[in-house]
Amino acid sequence: MQKNKLHTAINVIGMAVAFTCSILLMVMVYNEFSFDNFHKNKNQLFKLYRFANGPEGLDVSSSMAYPAANTVKLENIGIEKTTRIKNRGRDIRYKDKTLEQSIQLVDDDFFSMFSFPVVKGTTMHPLASTGNVVLNEKTAGNLFDNEDPIGKTIEVKVGGEWKSLLVSAILKDAPLNSSINYSVLARTEIDPDYTALKDDWNSTHHNLYVQLSNAATRASADKQLASLVKKYNTADVDYLKKKGYKPDADGNYAGMKLLPVDEVHFNAKLNNGNAVSKSFLYILLLVACVIVLIACFNFINLNIGLSFTRTKEIGIRKCLGAGKRQVWLQVWGESLVTILAAMIIGIAATIILMSGFNKLMQAEFDISLLYQPSIIFYLVAMLLFVSLLASGYPSYIMGKLKTVEILKGKISLKKPGIFRNALIVAQFAIAIVLICTTVIIYQQFQHLRKAPLGYTTSSLISVPIKKYEKGNEVVDKMRTLLATQTSITSVSGSDVNLGVGADGSTNQTGYGFDYNGKSVNTSYMAANYDILKTLNIPVKEGRDFSTAYAADTTNSVIITESMAKQLGEKNVLGLSFYADSSRPKWTVVGVIPDFHLYSMYEKNEPLTISLSSNSFISYALIRVNTQNPTATLDLIKNTYARVEPNVEFKGSYVDENIDRWYTNEKRLSSMFSIASTVAIILSCMGLFGMAFIIIRQRVKEIGVRKVLGASVSSVTALITKEFIKPVLIALLIATPIAWWAMNKWLQDFTYRINIQWWVFVAAGVVAVLIAVLTVGFHAVKAAIANPVKSLRTE
């Protein structure tokens, strides 16, 4: 190590960087795969979801109707426990203290199904009464400070109504690797809409989890669920047939199925937008292995090169009686020490970089994960595997050399450089694949962010409203106060946020109903006046909601073209119909083009926009026209403070909200950018070291060529050409691999880019330039050296 400081530095630094990246990625993957595995009953826990075999593929939804929970439990199909989970408010108060916390309505089975321990209060059936409420530790601490919360009465705001409830228990905070999170838990029955909707199969609005009995299996329960759907006619089969829906292998056009609870975290369509793709995690694992592999290739190549400078040492050892095994152990032992030093540095770097990694990946990984038995096993296995892989071939070469030939200086290898070049090809093939995938992932991410959604996302601000039950009043007051501001174009409101707000909120609502014997399904959005003007959506027929029409406050609706098509009427303007028999009729006043209310992951669904004085408006939407976005946002913040004083302002530009839809893609893009950079740097380090060794071995040859008249440029080209060939071969190998992998990855997106040919050409050019610059340094240095110095010993 002292004798060959440059190569030792390249090996140790290269392996340390590789280990650091690999450990960080492994910690991330381990944490993601641990989601929901802590539940004692996890093998019996499932999330119920609806499916339909549509003409364009399988449609699934986790949104369930109220009757489903009791029905599946009472039908004797192997389901023994159920709990609904519905987000239904965000305000709680105790005495004069008010907090903004998510309120979830559940059933009493929740506590026996899931392994969320009670730390204080009633441990068995804490929600046995509809007058009880359960808090997590963090919420209890913030609301009560040092006061004992058990037995105290607090108020929670559910569906716009304040309810007085008794605190019966305190739950431990949900672990970070839980897909179910909670702050305030109360009974489903306190929902103001429960009485009207408890028997309505068409209104879907919550998640439903079930626990199977020990004797039941998922397959048997799925089969029984198919029969249950037919019994309660929850799917209009005749209508589905007319619409081109197809039966599955069991003959079902639509129905309900079970998803294991430990699979919820990985299902983008059934985890309400918070899922992590398994393919994403497998890609991380692959990248972790690839980076270590590139570092190993460097190690092997450099060790092979150095081995021919140690032939006399090995010859003397073998002359003194050392066998092949001893030579192998010596080389392996040296490699093990080098790699162990690199791993120690890598672990230290991981600990130092963990906080920055968390910020980059928008995660909360803890150093304690490094002490998990599986992680420790992985580190030890990686140490042994890498040391054996990196030392195996060099020790084999050293061990098979004949002692007499070594001492005579007559050493020759068949097809010199073949193995070395093969490793260079593998290194650069991997690097080029990573470059291509980085560019394509970035392009897809930009496509998702910038694809036209059907409304203008720029210069649009979304402001969460605290008193959403009075949301129409808040929007009207803000419209009045901002009317004189030249930077404000229009003001409206909605119960649906556009994107994911700065408060982390997003939501979806849907309706299902019968119209003239046909089943109609529509996404739903409650809105205020000027909604189309504010979103900048053109009108196909009819008009926008306007204060000039007094009748607009009595459930007027604007529908999209696909919704109008479902109704099947030639002229839908002025059409009145019941979507909910317990509420007034909807009257169509406008028809607009279909637009993306939700992310580009989801298909464009029929949409109904309703204006009603009784609707909850959770977000104020403000269209601005300004050259100073920050000042305009401050203006809106000050205006909102006048309308809802003493409330934290969480307004944000919709462009930013849209970006939050694609956080995973952004993480993937960042991760691949870093991985590509690391791969290129490691490959360059390997080339740099190999060029130094090879040129050192060819010093006399270069000297002779110069004496015989070779120019500096010809000598430089001769040396550089030897390293360019493997890079070009790597490009030919990497291009089809990168195209295949990215084409398969893009199939997961409903709206995707086309892969461009220039991406592969650009990656190849970058790889060749990097190789030329890396090797060129040593080549030029050798070419301009004085040949007398290299030949003076001859």
Coordinates of N, CA and C in Angstrom, one line a residue, residues 291-446:
I291 N -23.1 -0.4 -8.7 CA -22.0 0.6 -8.3 C -20.9 -0.2 -7.6
V292 N -21.3 -1.2 -6.8 CA -20.2 -2.0 -6.1 C -19.5 -2.8 -7.2
L293 N -20.2 -3.3 -8.2 CA -19.6 -4.1 -9.3 C -18.6 -3.3 -10.0
I294 N -18.9 -2.1 -10.4 CA -18.0 -1.2 -11.1 C -16.7 -1.0 -10.3
A295 N -16.9 -0.7 -9.0 CA -15.7 -0.6 -8.1 C -14.9 -1.9 -8.0
C296 N -15.6 -3.0 -8.0 CA -14.9 -4.3 -8.1 C -14.1 -4.5 -9.4
F297 N -14.7 -4.1 -10.5 CA -14.0 -4.2 -11.8 C -12.7 -3.3 -11.7
N298 N -12.8 -2.1 -11.1 CA -11.6 -1.3 -11.0 C -10.5 -2.0 -10.2
F299 N -11.0 -2.6 -9.1 CA -10.1 -3.3 -8.1 C -9.4 -4.4 -8.9
I300 N -10.2 -5.2 -9.6 CA -9.6 -6.4 -10.3 C -8.6 -5.9 -11.4
N301 N -9.0 -4.9 -12.2 CA -8.1 -4.4 -13.2 C -6.8 -3.9 -12.7
L302 N -6.9 -3.1 -11.6 CA -5.7 -2.5 -11.0 C -4.8 -3.6 -10.4
N303 N -5.4 -4.5 -9.8 CA -4.7 -5.6 -9.1 C -4.0 -6.5 -10.2
I304 N -4.7 -6.7 -11.3 CA -4.0 -7.5 -12.4 C -2.8 -6.7 -12.9
G305 N -3.0 -5.4 -13.1 CA -1.9 -4.6 -13.6 C -0.7 -4.6 -12.7
L306 N -1.1 -4.4 -11.4 CA 0.0 -4.4 -10.4 C 0.7 -5.7 -10.2
S307 N 0.0 -6.8 -10.5 CA 0.5 -8.1 -10.2 C 1.8 -8.4 -11.0
F308 N 1.9 -7.7 -12.2 CA 3.0 -7.9 -13.1 C 4.2 -7.1 -12.7
T309 N 4.0 -6.2 -11.7 CA 5.2 -5.5 -11.1 C 5.7 -6.2 -9.9
R310 N 5.0 -7.3 -9.5 CA 5.4 -8.0 -8.3 C 5.8 -9.5 -8.6
T311 N 6.1 -9.7 -9.8 CA 6.4 -11.1 -10.2 C 7.6 -11.7 -9.5
K312 N 8.7 -10.8 -9.4 CA 9.9 -11.3 -8.7 C 9.6 -11.7 -7.2
E313 N 8.8 -10.8 -6.6 CA 8.4 -11.1 -5.2 C 7.7 -12.5 -5.1
I314 N 6.7 -12.7 -6.0 CA 6.0 -13.9 -5.9 C 6.9 -15.1 -6.3
G315 N 7.8 -14.9 -7.3 CA 8.8 -15.9 -7.7 C 9.7 -16.4 -6.5
I316 N 10.2 -15.4 -5.8 CA 11.0 -15.8 -4.6 C 10.2 -16.5 -3.6
R317 N 9.0 -16.1 -3.3 CA 8.1 -16.8 -2.3 C 7.8 -18.2 -2.8
K318 N 7.6 -18.4 -4.1 CA 7.3 -19.8 -4.5 C 8.6 -20.6 -4.5
C319 N 9.7 -20.0 -4.8 CA 11.0 -20.7 -4.7 C 11.3 -21.1 -3.3
L320 N 10.9 -20.4 -2.3 CA 11.1 -20.7 -0.9 C 10.0 -21.7 -0.4
G321 N 9.1 -22.1 -1.3 CA 8.2 -23.2 -0.9 C 6.7 -22.8 -0.8
A322 N 6.4 -21.5 -1.1 CA 5.0 -21.1 -1.1 C 4.2 -21.8 -2.2
G323 N 3.0 -22.4 -1.8 CA 2.2 -23.1 -2.8 C 1.1 -22.1 -3.4
K324 N 0.3 -22.6 -4.3 CA -0.8 -21.8 -4.9 C -1.7 -21.3 -3.8
R325 N -2.0 -22.2 -2.8 CA -3.0 -21.8 -1.8 C -2.4 -20.6 -1.0
Q326 N -1.1 -20.7 -0.7 CA -0.5 -19.6 0.1 C -0.5 -18.3 -0.7
V327 N -0.2 -18.4 -2.0 CA -0.2 -17.2 -2.8 C -1.6 -16.6 -2.9
W328 N -2.6 -17.5 -3.0 CA -4.0 -17.0 -3.1 C -4.4 -16.3 -1.8
L329 N -4.0 -17.0 -0.7 CA -4.3 -16.4 0.6 C -3.7 -15.0 0.8
Q330 N -2.4 -14.9 0.4 CA -1.7 -13.6 0.5 C -2.5 -12.5 -0.3
V331 N -2.8 -12.8 -1.6 CA -3.5 -11.8 -2.4 C -4.9 -11.5 -1.8
W332 N -5.6 -12.6 -1.4 CA -6.9 -12.3 -0.9 C -6.9 -11.6 0.4
G333 N -5.9 -11.9 1.3 CA -5.7 -11.2 2.6 C -5.5 -9.7 2.4
E334 N -4.6 -9.4 1.4 CA -4.3 -8.0 1.1 C -5.6 -7.3 0.6
S335 N -6.3 -8.0 -0.3 CA -7.6 -7.4 -0.8 C -8.6 -7.2 0.4
L336 N -8.7 -8.2 1.3 CA -9.6 -8.1 2.4 C -9.3 -6.9 3.3
V337 N -8.0 -6.6 3.5 CA -7.6 -5.5 4.4 C -8.0 -4.2 3.7
T338 N -7.7 -4.1 2.4 CA -8.1 -2.9 1.6 C -9.6 -2.6 1.6
I339 N -10.3 -3.7 1.3 CA -11.8 -3.6 1.3 C -12.4 -3.3 2.6
L340 N -11.9 -3.9 3.7 CA -12.3 -3.6 5.0 C -12.1 -2.2 5.4
A341 N -11.0 -1.6 5.0 CA -10.7 -0.2 5.3 C -11.7 0.7 4.5
A342 N -12.0 0.3 3.3 CA -13.0 1.0 2.4 C -14.4 0.9 3.1
M343 N -14.8 -0.3 3.6 CA -16.1 -0.4 4.2 C -16.2 0.4 5.4
I344 N -15.2 0.4 6.3 CA -15.3 1.3 7.5 C -15.5 2.7 7.1
I345 N -14.7 3.2 6.1 CA -14.9 4.6 5.6 C -16.3 4.8 5.1
G346 N -16.8 3.7 4.4 CA -18.1 3.8 3.8 C -19.2 3.9 4.8
I347 N -19.1 3.1 5.9 CA -20.1 3.2 7.0 C -20.1 4.5 7.7
A348 N -18.8 5.0 7.9 CA -18.7 6.4 8.6 C -19.3 7.4 7.7
A349 N -19.1 7.3 6.4 CA -19.6 8.3 5.4 C -21.2 8.2 5.4
T350 N -21.7 7.0 5.5 CA -23.1 6.8 5.5 C -23.8 7.5 6.7
I351 N -23.1 7.4 7.9 CA -23.7 8.0 9.1 C -23.6 9.5 8.9
I352 N -22.5 10.1 8.3 CA -22.4 11.5 8.1 C -23.4 12.0 7.1
L353 N -23.6 11.2 6.1 CA -24.5 11.7 4.9 C -26.0 11.4 5.1
M354 N -26.3 10.7 6.2 CA -27.7 10.2 6.3 C -28.7 11.4 6.3
S355 N -28.4 12.5 7.0 CA -29.4 13.6 7.0 C -29.5 14.2 5.7
G356 N -28.4 14.3 4.9 CA -28.5 14.9 3.6 C -29.3 13.9 2.6
F357 N -29.1 12.7 2.8 CA -29.8 11.7 2.0 C -31.3 11.7 2.3
N358 N -31.6 11.9 3.6 CA -33.0 12.0 3.9 C -33.7 13.2 3.2
K359 N -32.9 14.3 3.2 CA -33.4 15.5 2.6 C -33.6 15.3 1.1
L360 N -32.6 14.7 0.4 CA -32.7 14.4 -1.0 C -33.9 13.5 -1.3
M361 N -34.0 12.4 -0.6 CA -35.1 11.4 -0.9 C -36.4 11.7 -0.2
Q362 N -36.4 12.9 0.6 CA -37.7 13.2 1.3 C -38.2 12.1 2.2
A363 N -37.2 11.6 3.0 CA -37.5 10.5 3.8 C -37.1 10.7 5.3
E364 N -37.3 9.8 6.2 CA -36.8 9.9 7.6 C -36.2 8.6 8.0
F365 N -35.1 8.2 7.3 CA -34.4 7.0 7.7 C -33.5 7.3 8.9
D366 N -33.4 6.3 9.8 CA -32.7 6.5 11.0 C -31.4 5.6 11.0
I367 N -30.3 6.2 11.7 CA -29.1 5.4 11.7 C -29.3 4.1 12.4
S368 N -30.2 3.9 13.2 CA -30.5 2.6 13.9 C -30.7 1.5 13.0
L369 N -31.2 1.8 11.7 CA -31.4 0.8 10.7 C -30.1 0.0 10.4
L370 N -29.0 0.7 10.6 CA -27.7 0.0 10.3 C -27.4 -1.2 11.3
Y371 N -28.1 -1.1 12.4 CA -27.9 -2.2 13.5 C -28.9 -3.3 13.3
Q372 N -29.8 -3.3 12.3 CA -30.7 -4.4 12.1 C -29.9 -5.6 11.6
P373 N -30.3 -6.8 12.2 CA -29.5 -8.0 11.8 C -29.4 -8.3 10.3
S374 N -30.4 -8.0 9.6 CA -30.4 -8.2 8.1 C -29.4 -7.3 7.5
I375 N -29.3 -6.1 7.9 CA -28.3 -5.1 7.4 C -26.9 -5.5 7.7
I376 N -26.7 -5.9 9.0 CA -25.4 -6.4 9.4 C -24.9 -7.6 8.6
F377 N -25.9 -8.5 8.4 CA -25.6 -9.7 7.6 C -25.2 -9.3 6.2
Y378 N -25.9 -8.4 5.6 CA -25.7 -7.9 4.3 C -24.3 -7.3 4.2
L379 N -23.9 -6.5 5.2 CA -22.5 -5.8 5.2 C -21.4 -6.9 5.2
V380 N -21.6 -7.9 6.1 CA -20.5 -8.9 6.3 C -20.5 -9.7 5.0
A381 N -21.6 -10.1 4.4 CA -21.7 -10.9 3.2 C -21.1 -10.1 2.0
M382 N -21.4 -8.8 2.0 CA -20.8 -8.0 0.9 C -19.3 -7.9 1.0
L383 N -18.8 -7.7 2.3 CA -17.3 -7.7 2.5 C -16.6 -8.9 2.0
L384 N -17.2 -10.1 2.4 CA -16.5 -11.4 1.9 C -16.7 -11.6 0.4
F385 N -17.9 -11.3 -0.1 CA -18.1 -11.5 -1.5 C -17.3 -10.6 -2.4
V386 N -17.2 -9.3 -2.0 CA -16.4 -8.4 -2.8 C -14.9 -8.7 -2.7
S387 N -14.5 -9.1 -1.5 CA -13.0 -9.4 -1.4 C -12.7 -10.6 -2.2
L388 N -13.6 -11.6 -2.2 CA -13.3 -12.8 -3.0 C -13.4 -12.5 -4.5
L389 N -14.4 -11.7 -4.9 CA -14.6 -11.4 -6.3 C -13.4 -10.5 -6.8
A390 N -13.0 -9.6 -6.0 CA -11.9 -8.6 -6.4 C -10.6 -9.3 -6.5
S391 N -10.3 -10.3 -5.6 CA -9.0 -10.9 -5.5 C -8.9 -12.2 -6.3
G392 N -10.1 -12.8 -6.7 CA -10.1 -14.1 -7.2 C -9.2 -14.3 -8.5
Y393 N -9.5 -13.4 -9.5 CA -8.8 -13.6 -10.8 C -7.3 -13.2 -10.6
P394 N -7.0 -12.1 -10.0 CA -5.5 -11.7 -9.8 C -4.8 -12.8 -9.1
S395 N -5.3 -13.4 -8.0 CA -4.6 -14.4 -7.3 C -4.5 -15.7 -8.1
Y396 N -5.5 -16.0 -9.0 CA -5.4 -17.1 -9.9 C -4.3 -16.9 -10.9
I397 N -4.1 -15.7 -11.4 CA -3.0 -15.4 -12.4 C -1.7 -15.6 -11.7
M398 N -1.6 -15.0 -10.5 CA -0.3 -15.1 -9.7 C 0.0 -16.5 -9.4
G399 N -1.0 -17.2 -9.0 CA -0.7 -18.6 -8.5 C -0.3 -19.6 -9.6
K400 N -0.7 -19.3 -10.8 CA -0.4 -20.3 -11.9 C 0.9 -20.0 -12.6
L401 N 1.6 -18.8 -12.3 CA 2.8 -18.5 -12.9 C 3.9 -19.5 -12.5
K402 N 4.8 -19.9 -13.4 CA 5.8 -20.9 -13.1 C 7.1 -20.1 -12.5
T403 N 7.6 -20.7 -11.4 CA 8.7 -20.1 -10.7 C 9.9 -19.8 -11.6
V404 N 10.3 -20.8 -12.4 CA 11.5 -20.6 -13.2 C 11.4 -19.4 -14.2
E405 N 10.2 -19.4 -14.8 CA 9.9 -18.4 -15.8 C 9.9 -17.0 -15.2
I406 N 9.4 -16.9 -13.9 CA 9.3 -15.7 -13.2 C 10.7 -15.1 -12.9
L407 N 11.6 -16.0 -12.4 CA 12.9 -15.6 -12.0 C 13.8 -15.3 -13.2
K408 N 13.5 -15.9 -14.4 CA 14.2 -15.6 -15.6 C 13.6 -14.4 -16.3
G409 N 12.4 -13.9 -15.8 CA 11.8 -12.7 -16.4 C 11.1 -13.0 -17.7
K410 N 10.8 -14.3 -17.9 CA 10.0 -14.7 -19.1 C 8.6 -15.0 -18.8
I411 N 7.8 -14.0 -18.8 CA 6.4 -14.1 -18.4 C 5.5 -13.7 -19.6
S412 N 4.6 -14.5 -20.0 CA 3.7 -14.2 -21.1 C 2.3 -14.8 -20.8
L413 N 1.3 -14.1 -21.3 CA 0.0 -14.5 -21.1 C -0.7 -14.6 -22.5
K414 N -1.5 -15.6 -22.6 CA -2.3 -15.8 -23.9 C -3.3 -14.7 -24.0
K415 N -3.4 -14.1 -25.1 CA -4.4 -13.0 -25.4 C -4.3 -11.9 -24.3
P416 N -3.2 -11.2 -24.2 CA -3.1 -10.2 -23.1 C -4.1 -9.1 -23.3
G417 N -4.7 -8.6 -22.2 CA -5.6 -7.5 -22.2 C -7.0 -7.9 -22.5
I418 N -7.3 -9.2 -22.8 CA -8.7 -9.5 -23.1 C -9.6 -9.4 -21.9
F419 N -9.2 -9.9 -20.8 CA -10.0 -9.8 -19.6 C -10.1 -8.4 -19.1
R420 N -8.9 -7.7 -19.2 CA -8.9 -6.2 -18.8 C -10.0 -5.4 -19.6
N421 N -9.9 -5.6 -20.9 CA -10.8 -4.9 -21.8 C -12.3 -5.3 -21.6
A422 N -12.5 -6.6 -21.2 CA -13.9 -7.1 -21.0 C -14.4 -6.3 -19.7
L423 N -13.6 -6.1 -18.7 CA -14.1 -5.4 -17.5 C -14.3 -3.9 -17.9
I424 N -13.5 -3.3 -18.7 CA -13.7 -1.9 -19.1 C -15.0 -1.8 -19.9
V425 N -15.3 -2.8 -20.8 CA -16.5 -2.8 -21.5 C -17.7 -2.9 -20.6
A426 N -17.6 -3.8 -19.6 CA -18.7 -4.0 -18.6 C -19.0 -2.7 -17.8
Q427 N -17.8 -2.0 -17.4 CA -18.0 -0.8 -16.6 C -18.7 0.3 -17.4
F428 N -18.2 0.5 -18.6 CA -18.8 1.6 -19.4 C -20.2 1.3 -19.9
A429 N -20.5 0.0 -20.2 CA -21.8 -0.4 -20.6 C -22.8 0.0 -19.4
I430 N -22.4 -0.3 -18.2 CA -23.3 0.0 -17.1 C -23.4 1.5 -17.0
A431 N -22.3 2.2 -17.1 CA -22.4 3.7 -17.0 C -23.3 4.3 -18.1
I432 N -23.2 3.8 -19.3 CA -24.0 4.3 -20.4 C -25.5 4.0 -20.2
V433 N -25.8 2.8 -19.7 CA -27.2 2.5 -19.3 C -27.7 3.4 -18.3
L434 N -26.9 3.7 -17.3 CA -27.3 4.7 -16.2 C -27.5 6.1 -16.8
I435 N -26.7 6.5 -17.7 CA -26.8 7.8 -18.3 C -28.1 7.9 -19.1
C436 N -28.4 6.9 -19.9 CA -29.6 6.8 -20.7 C -30.8 6.8 -19.8
T437 N -30.8 6.0 -18.8 CA -32.0 5.9 -17.9 C -32.2 7.2 -17.2
T438 N -31.2 7.9 -16.8 CA -31.3 9.2 -16.1 C -32.0 10.2 -17.0
V439 N -31.5 10.3 -18.3 CA -32.1 11.2 -19.2 C -33.6 10.9 -19.5
I440 N -33.9 9.6 -19.7 CA -35.3 9.2 -20.0 C -36.2 9.4 -18.8
I441 N -35.8 9.1 -17.6 CA -36.6 9.3 -16.4 C -36.8 10.8 -16.2
Y442 N -35.8 11.6 -16.5 CA -36.0 13.1 -16.3 C -37.0 13.6 -17.4
Q443 N -36.9 13.1 -18.6 CA -37.8 13.5 -19.6 C -39.3 13.1 -19.3
Q444 N -39.5 11.9 -18.7 CA -40.8 11.5 -18.3 C -41.3 12.3 -17.2
F445 N -40.4 12.6 -16.3 CA -40.8 13.5 -15.1 C -41.3 14.9 -15.6
Q446 N -40.5 15.4 -16.5 CA -40.9 16.7 -17.1 C -42.2 16.6 -17.9

